[in-house]
Structure formats: C-alpha cells, structure tokens
C-alpha cells in the first residue's frame, strides 16, 4: 500500500476537482491510499456527494486556506493547519509516502524544504524535475523553474539528479544528458553554460553535449539540463504548443493523434518532483482539473514506490564536493 | 525596383536551391531584381538550366566558397570575393538595397557589421529580429541568437528596436512589448530580468510586463524581448514543434491546417533581420530550400521598401544615452 497525502484546497479549482481526482485515483488503483488534507466537514460532504465508498481515502482536518500569492515562509509560520503544510508534515511523521499540492508552489517548496529537509546544500532551492514530452518518448527536464542565476557547478548537480530520476523512473539505462544551449559547439552560449559544458564532460553522467530547442523536441537527450529560468520557459512553451494544437485541430483520432494526446497533454504528467529532498514532494499544476489531480496522485505513488528521491539523493551524496563544487 | 543581393553559395543546399529560389522570386515579383553573388559561370549555367529568361536577375562573379564553420573575421579578411562578403559590399556601394545569405551566419553578421556599420554602440553584436508565429498573428522576437549575457539596458534597446520593427513591418500600432520571464510578477526571474523589468517600465515602449512561454505562444505580445540565448531556444523550439506536427499529422487540409502551415512553416518567414545596422542584412536558415530562399528574398525586399532598418535606427538614436545605458 502506498500512501499519498493530498492538499484538498490546493489549486485553482479546489476543492472539487481535487476530491474528484482523489476518488478516481483510488478507484483505479487498489494499492493506493490517499489522505486528503483539508477542512474535514467540507471534504467529507463532497466525498459523500461523489458516492465515495469509504475505501482508499482518509481525511485529516486542515482547515486553513492558503492563497496563491501568500508568502511561502508566512504560510509555514502562520498556516500549520493548512492542507498544504499538513500533507508535508504527515510525510515527515512517516504517516504517508508522498505529498502533493496544486496550490501555492512556493509555499509547497518551502514546506518540503523546511519539514522534509534537504539532502545536500548544493541547491539553494530544490530543483524541479519534470517529465516532458518529445517526438520520441518522455524525458526529464531539470530545473523546470525553482532556481535562477545558477552557477555552472549547480547545473552539473541538476544533471546528476536528472540522470538518477530518468534511470529510476523510466528505466533508461545510462541516460543521455544534454545541456540546453544555443549551438552544438562547446564554445557557444552564455559564459556559465560554456563553463558547465566543461564540467559536465568530467561529471559522472552520460553527457552528450549541447542540445538546442529543436533537438530537445526531437528527443535526442533523456535528460535536459538547464537553468530554472530557461526550464520554465521550455515547460510553458510545451504546454502552449499543446493548447494551440488542441485549439486548432481538436482531438485527432488516429494512432498518432492518440499518442500525441497521451504524451503532450500536460495533465497526464500529473506533477513535478522536487529533487534533493529527504522525501517525495510533488508540485501539481495550479490549473489542474480532476484528471490532472488523479495523475498527480498516481505519479506521486510511483515516485515513492520506485524510490526516485532516494536514488537521486544517493547519487548526489556520492559526488565528492570538490569535484562538482570546484569552479 | 528593389534590388536584393543574394549569396549564391550560402546554405546547406547551395547553389541549386538558392538559384531556384531567386528565379521563383523574380518570376513572382515584377518589382524585384536579384543580384546573385557567386561563381559566375556556374551560376549562369544553372540559371540557363532553369530556363531563366534574362529578366530580373544579374550575376556578380564571387568565386570564393565560405565554409559553415569558418571564422567570421577570417572570412572577411581572406574571402573578399566570396558571395557572402560581395552581397554586403554591393549594398555598401549603394548598388543594392538589401543583402541575404543562408551561409555562415557569424560571417554574415561580421560582414554586415564591418561593411555596413552599426548605428549605435549599444549592441556588442547586431541583435537578430525574427518574425515568429503565435496562435494569433506573427510577432517579433528580439534577440533570436546574436548576443549572450546581455545587460538589462541592452534588453531595453532590444525592446525599442523590436517595437520599431513591428510597427514598420506589420503596421502594429503602439506594439505591446513583453519581457520573457518565468512568472508575471516583476520580482520573478534572474536578476538581470528583474532589473530590465524596471527599466522597461520607464522606457519609450508599450511595455505590458513579463510574459511566459505559454502566453508567448498565445500571442499576448507583439514584441518578445529576451536574451539571444533564450531567444535562440524559443526560435528553435518553434521550428521543432512545426517539424513534429508535420511528422505526426502531415498536411491538414482544413482552414486551420492551412493557416497553421502558412504561419508556422518557418520557411515562410524567409530570414531574420540584423538590427542596428546602416543597411538591411538578412540571415536565412542554413537548411533553406528553394521556397525558403524565395521568401527570404521577398522579405528582404519588403524590409528595404518599408525602411525597417531606417526606422529601427531612428528610434535607437532618439533615446538619450543616459536613459537606457543607466545601470
């Protein structure tokens, strides 16, 4: 049995879609238990309305709402009884295996960082590892938007964490790591990327060199390493493409159409994993609907079952500080 | 009559597709004259083979080939009789209105910079202004890949140049300028973007704030301002998405399908304009086929006719140095 704590009030369409997503997830997965953290009476009433049978879901009372723009540290201090903080606190106490919120992502990150703790002080903030689609297969993007203005050595740590993620989750052997840049040649791009390119050549990853926006989409790499800033732009462009396609062409009912929907519909990805934490913290999309929440819960359970965070942490800790921190 | 000089040996499939593109362009545009710069005998033989009638095309002998990886400054020094350098030199002499090459883009940029000269010393390299598709209409991206590690003030100058481009070329009134970032809030993103955000609020452009990868594709801005590094990633992702779509779904023969092809097929854009130069220098795609070359020549003629470079330069020169250069 895998237990996933879910912030019932997190997300633009909470709590309705969150509760619906949780019910769908447990109905489809016998081995899954969801702990809904939110205002108990409200959550239970909605569960009843959805015909919830009492199997696979429990509720922990956490009545405080968290606004999307509330300051992360303030949330931690003043809202210990929010669904967001509670779902992380339950993991800290060993009562669940993973925590998911589609709410205030900065607050979720801060809660995971402060309550679960970081494995390494290499990252100022836990980088976001995100499954993204390509023309060929899903791959891992690190960092999808937690950090900015990273040093070259930090990008190397992203590569190590991303490799362990791709290996553990997808089973990709010796995953190919590409550095997102503006040209294939090693002397191309911003100074920090030129430096990172040299460091990556010596790093314990299967570095295949620089990749570009087009080869990223083609799927030449299994892991794309980039600054949180660029990673966020990439992630949101991928979402934008999908939305554009959907708007212009609707559902295309061919094998390729179904494959495109399955891989490019970002609701199917469910949520992104915070890397370098002593635990499994998942940030789901703020605009999540019931399907996205269902997938986020499923993915959280898989991350926990496969020990993705544990493997990422072992890999990060195995590096001697002087090799990756050297400037 | 607009005269466009074209590097006959520039591009992965030169000279065949270049010459074919030139013939198609002049056949479709009575008001256009193309000066093909390349090895005279070879070019003339190919023109004859294509049934060229003697109208609209002249040939200037420029026999030196330029390799794609040749050092830009070396090309200028050692290959004055290349098609690339010759097509820029002709513009310097006032014999043509615009110069186009699909060859070594670094060498094209260096040739334009050294021979035509820069209007302003604000840019270390002339930023690339590129027409890109959105869900709604074509917009301008600056910089699409010439510069790296820009200061905040340089991004402001990109905004000014891009605004003049969008206004002059598309006729967009008071074009909306968005700064590509990882969040809408002004305190989000890398330090240089936070600083640029503040400078843009005071700049003589219609600044609408930060935009993100998804809103870029939706088309909320008429001009997207970003570092040459990110701009290059964005541009290549747009190309990658088009290729993916084409590969998965082929030609979709509906009004939306035709509209998508017209706007998203990057061959239709033809070429990108170097901004801040005393002249019209166009970099076409290295992989250009005949259609892409035809469009590049047409677009070059339009840029020259509409005085895009002239308007961009006037706008750049109108800013007091202390306003945009202030740190």
Coordinates of N, CA, C and O in Angstrom, one line a residue, chain A residues 56-132:
Chain A
X56 N -10.0 3.5 0.6 CA -8.8 4.1 0.0 C -8.6 5.5 0.3 O -7.6 6.1 -0.2
X57 N -9.5 6.2 1.0 CA -9.3 7.6 1.3 C -9.6 7.9 2.8 O -10.5 7.3 3.4
X58 N -8.7 8.6 3.4 CA -9.0 9.1 4.7 C -8.8 10.7 4.7 O -8.2 11.2 3.7
X59 N -9.4 11.3 5.7 CA -9.4 12.8 5.7 C -8.7 13.2 7.0 O -9.0 12.7 8.1
X60 N -7.8 14.2 6.9 CA -7.2 14.8 8.0 C -7.6 16.3 8.0 O -7.5 17.0 7.0
X61 N -8.1 16.7 9.2 CA -8.7 18.1 9.2 C -7.5 19.1 9.1 O -6.6 19.1 9.9
X62 N -7.6 20.0 8.2 CA -6.6 21.0 8.0 C -7.3 22.2 7.4 O -7.4 22.4 6.1
X63 N -8.0 23.0 8.2 CA -9.0 24.0 7.7 C -8.4 25.3 7.1 O -9.1 25.9 6.3
X64 N -7.1 25.6 7.4 CA -6.6 26.9 6.9 C -6.4 27.0 5.4 O -5.7 26.2 4.8
X65 N -7.0 27.9 4.8 CA -6.8 28.1 3.3 C -5.4 28.8 3.1 O -5.0 29.7 3.9
X66 N -4.8 28.5 2.0 CA -3.5 29.2 1.6 C -3.8 29.9 0.2 O -4.2 29.2 -0.7
X67 N -3.5 31.2 0.2 CA -3.7 31.9 -1.1 C -2.5 31.7 -2.0 O -1.4 31.3 -1.6
X68 N -2.8 31.8 -3.3 CA -1.8 31.5 -4.3 C -0.6 32.5 -4.2 O 0.5 32.2 -4.5
X69 N -0.9 33.7 -3.7 CA 0.2 34.7 -3.6 C 0.7 34.9 -2.2 O 1.5 35.9 -2.0
X70 N 0.4 34.1 -1.3 CA 0.8 34.2 0.1 C 2.3 33.9 0.2 O 2.8 33.0 -0.5
X71 N 3.1 34.6 1.0 CA 4.5 34.4 1.1 C 4.8 33.1 1.7 O 4.3 32.7 2.7
X72 N 5.7 32.3 1.0 CA 5.9 30.9 1.4 C 6.3 30.8 2.9 O 5.7 29.9 3.6
X73 N 7.2 31.6 3.4 CA 7.6 31.5 4.8 C 6.5 31.8 5.7 O 6.3 31.2 6.8
X74 N 5.6 32.8 5.3 CA 4.5 33.2 6.2 C 3.5 32.0 6.3 O 2.9 31.8 7.3
X75 N 3.3 31.3 5.1 CA 2.4 30.1 5.1 C 2.9 29.1 6.2 O 2.1 28.6 7.0
X76 N 4.2 28.8 6.1 CA 4.8 27.9 7.1 C 4.6 28.3 8.5 O 4.2 27.5 9.4
X77 N 4.8 29.6 8.8 CA 4.7 30.1 10.1 C 3.2 30.2 10.6 O 2.9 29.8 11.7
X78 N 2.4 30.7 9.7 CA 1.0 31.1 10.2 C -0.1 30.1 9.8 O -1.2 30.2 10.3
X79 N 0.3 29.1 8.9 CA -0.8 28.2 8.5 C -0.3 26.7 8.7 O -0.4 25.9 7.7
X80 N 0.1 26.4 9.9 CA 0.5 25.0 10.1 C -0.7 24.0 9.9 O -0.5 22.8 9.6
X81 N -1.9 24.6 10.0 CA -3.1 23.7 9.8 C -3.7 23.9 8.4 O -4.9 23.7 8.3
X82 N -2.9 24.2 7.5 CA -3.4 24.3 6.1 C -3.2 22.9 5.5 O -2.4 22.1 6.0
X83 N -3.9 22.6 4.5 CA -3.8 21.3 3.8 C -2.4 21.1 3.2 O -1.8 20.1 3.3
X84 N -1.9 22.2 2.7 CA -0.5 22.2 2.1 C 0.5 21.8 3.1 O 1.3 20.9 2.9
X85 N 0.6 22.5 4.3 CA 1.6 22.2 5.3 C 1.4 20.8 5.9 O 2.3 20.0 6.1
X86 N 0.1 20.5 6.1 CA -0.3 19.3 6.8 C 0.2 18.0 5.9 O 0.7 17.1 6.5
X87 N 0.0 18.1 4.6 CA 0.3 17.0 3.8 C 1.8 16.7 3.8 O 2.2 15.5 3.6
X88 N 2.6 17.7 4.0 CA 4.1 17.5 4.1 C 4.4 17.0 5.5 O 5.2 16.1 5.7
X89 N 3.8 17.6 6.5 CA 4.0 17.2 7.9 C 3.7 15.7 8.2 O 4.4 15.1 8.9
X90 N 2.7 15.2 7.5 CA 2.3 13.8 7.6 C 3.5 12.9 7.1 O 3.7 11.9 7.6
X91 N 4.1 13.4 6.0 CA 5.2 12.6 5.5 C 6.4 12.6 6.4 O 7.1 11.6 6.7
X92 N 6.6 13.8 7.0 CA 7.7 13.9 8.0 C 7.5 12.9 9.1 O 8.5 12.3 9.6
X93 N 6.3 12.8 9.5 CA 6.0 11.9 10.6 C 6.0 10.4 10.2 O 5.7 9.5 11.0
X94 N 6.2 10.2 8.9 CA 6.2 8.8 8.4 C 4.9 8.2 8.2 O 4.7 7.0 8.0
X95 N 3.8 9.0 8.2 CA 2.5 8.5 8.0 C 2.1 8.4 6.5 O 1.1 7.7 6.2
X96 N 2.7 9.1 5.6 CA 2.5 8.9 4.2 C 3.8 8.8 3.5 O 4.9 9.1 4.0
X97 N 3.8 8.4 2.2 CA 5.0 8.2 1.4 C 5.3 9.4 0.5 O 6.4 9.5 0.0
X98 N 4.3 10.2 0.2 CA 4.5 11.3 -0.7 C 3.4 12.4 -0.4 O 2.4 12.1 0.2
X99 N 3.7 13.6 -0.8 CA 2.8 14.7 -0.6 C 2.6 15.5 -1.9 O 3.6 15.8 -2.6
X100 N 1.4 15.9 -2.1 CA 1.0 16.5 -3.4 C 0.2 17.8 -3.1 O -0.7 17.7 -2.4
X101 N 0.6 18.9 -3.8 CA -0.2 20.1 -3.8 C -0.3 20.8 -5.1 O 0.8 20.9 -5.8
X102 N -1.4 21.2 -5.5 CA -1.6 22.0 -6.7 C -1.7 23.5 -6.3 O -2.1 24.3 -7.2
X103 N -1.5 23.8 -5.1 CA -1.6 25.2 -4.6 C -0.4 26.0 -4.8 O 0.4 25.8 -5.7
X104 N -0.2 26.9 -3.9 CA 0.9 27.9 -3.9 C 2.3 27.1 -4.0 O 2.7 26.5 -3.0
X105 N 2.9 27.1 -5.1 CA 4.1 26.2 -5.3 C 5.3 26.7 -4.5 O 6.1 25.8 -4.1
X106 N 5.4 28.0 -4.3 CA 6.5 28.5 -3.5 C 6.3 28.0 -2.0 O 7.3 27.5 -1.4
X107 N 5.1 28.0 -1.6 CA 4.8 27.5 -0.2 C 5.0 26.0 -0.1 O 5.5 25.5 0.9
X108 N 4.6 25.3 -1.1 CA 4.8 23.8 -1.1 C 6.3 23.5 -1.1 O 6.8 22.7 -0.3
X109 N 7.1 24.3 -1.9 CA 8.5 24.1 -1.9 C 9.2 24.4 -0.6 O 10.0 23.6 0.0
X110 N 8.8 25.5 0.0 CA 9.3 25.9 1.3 C 8.9 24.9 2.4 O 9.7 24.5 3.3
X111 N 7.7 24.4 2.4 CA 7.3 23.4 3.3 C 8.1 22.1 3.2 O 8.6 21.5 4.2
X112 N 8.3 21.7 2.0 CA 9.1 20.4 1.8 C 10.5 20.7 2.2 O 11.1 19.8 2.9
X113 N 11.0 21.8 1.9 CA 12.4 22.1 2.3 C 12.6 22.2 3.8 O 13.5 21.6 4.3
X114 N 11.7 22.9 4.5 CA 11.8 23.1 5.9 C 11.4 21.8 6.7 O 12.1 21.5 7.7
X115 N 10.4 21.1 6.3 CA 9.9 20.0 7.0 C 10.6 18.7 6.7 O 11.0 17.9 7.6
X116 N 10.8 18.4 5.4 CA 11.5 17.2 5.0 C 13.0 17.3 5.1 O 13.7 16.4 5.4
X117 N 13.5 18.5 4.7 CA 14.9 18.8 4.8 C 15.6 18.4 3.5 O 15.1 17.6 2.7
X118 N 16.7 19.1 3.2 CA 17.5 18.9 2.0 C 18.6 17.9 2.3 O 19.1 17.7 3.4
X119 N 18.8 17.1 1.2 CA 19.9 16.1 1.3 C 21.2 16.7 1.1 O 22.2 16.2 1.6
X120 N 21.3 17.8 0.4 CA 22.6 18.4 0.0 C 22.4 19.9 0.1 O 21.3 20.4 -0.2
X121 N 23.5 20.6 0.4 CA 23.3 22.0 0.4 C 23.8 22.6 -1.0 O 24.1 23.8 -1.1
X122 N 23.9 21.7 -2.0 CA 24.3 22.2 -3.3 C 23.2 23.1 -3.9 O 23.6 23.9 -4.8
X123 N 22.0 22.9 -3.6 CA 20.9 23.6 -4.3 C 20.4 24.7 -3.3 O 20.1 24.4 -2.1
X124 N 20.2 25.9 -3.8 CA 19.6 26.9 -2.9 C 18.1 26.6 -2.7 O 17.6 26.8 -1.7
X125 N 17.5 26.1 -3.8 CA 16.1 25.6 -3.7 C 16.1 24.3 -4.4 O 16.9 24.0 -5.3
X126 N 15.2 23.4 -3.9 CA 15.2 22.1 -4.6 C 14.8 22.2 -6.1 O 13.7 22.8 -6.3
X127 N 15.6 21.8 -7.0 CA 15.3 21.9 -8.4 C 14.0 21.1 -8.7 O 13.8 20.1 -8.1
X128 N 13.3 21.5 -9.7 CA 12.1 20.8 -10.1 C 12.4 19.9 -11.2 O 12.9 20.4 -12.3
X129 N 12.2 18.6 -11.0 CA 12.4 17.6 -12.1 C 11.1 17.3 -12.7 O 10.1 16.9 -12.0
X130 N 11.0 17.5 -14.0 CA 9.7 17.4 -14.6 C 9.7 16.5 -15.9 O 10.7 16.6 -16.6
X131 N 8.8 15.6 -16.0 CA 8.6 14.8 -17.2 C 8.1 15.6 -18.3 O 7.0 16.3 -18.1
X132 N 8.8 15.7 -19.4 CA 8.3 16.4 -20.6 C 8.2 15.5 -21.8 O 8.9 14.5 -21.9

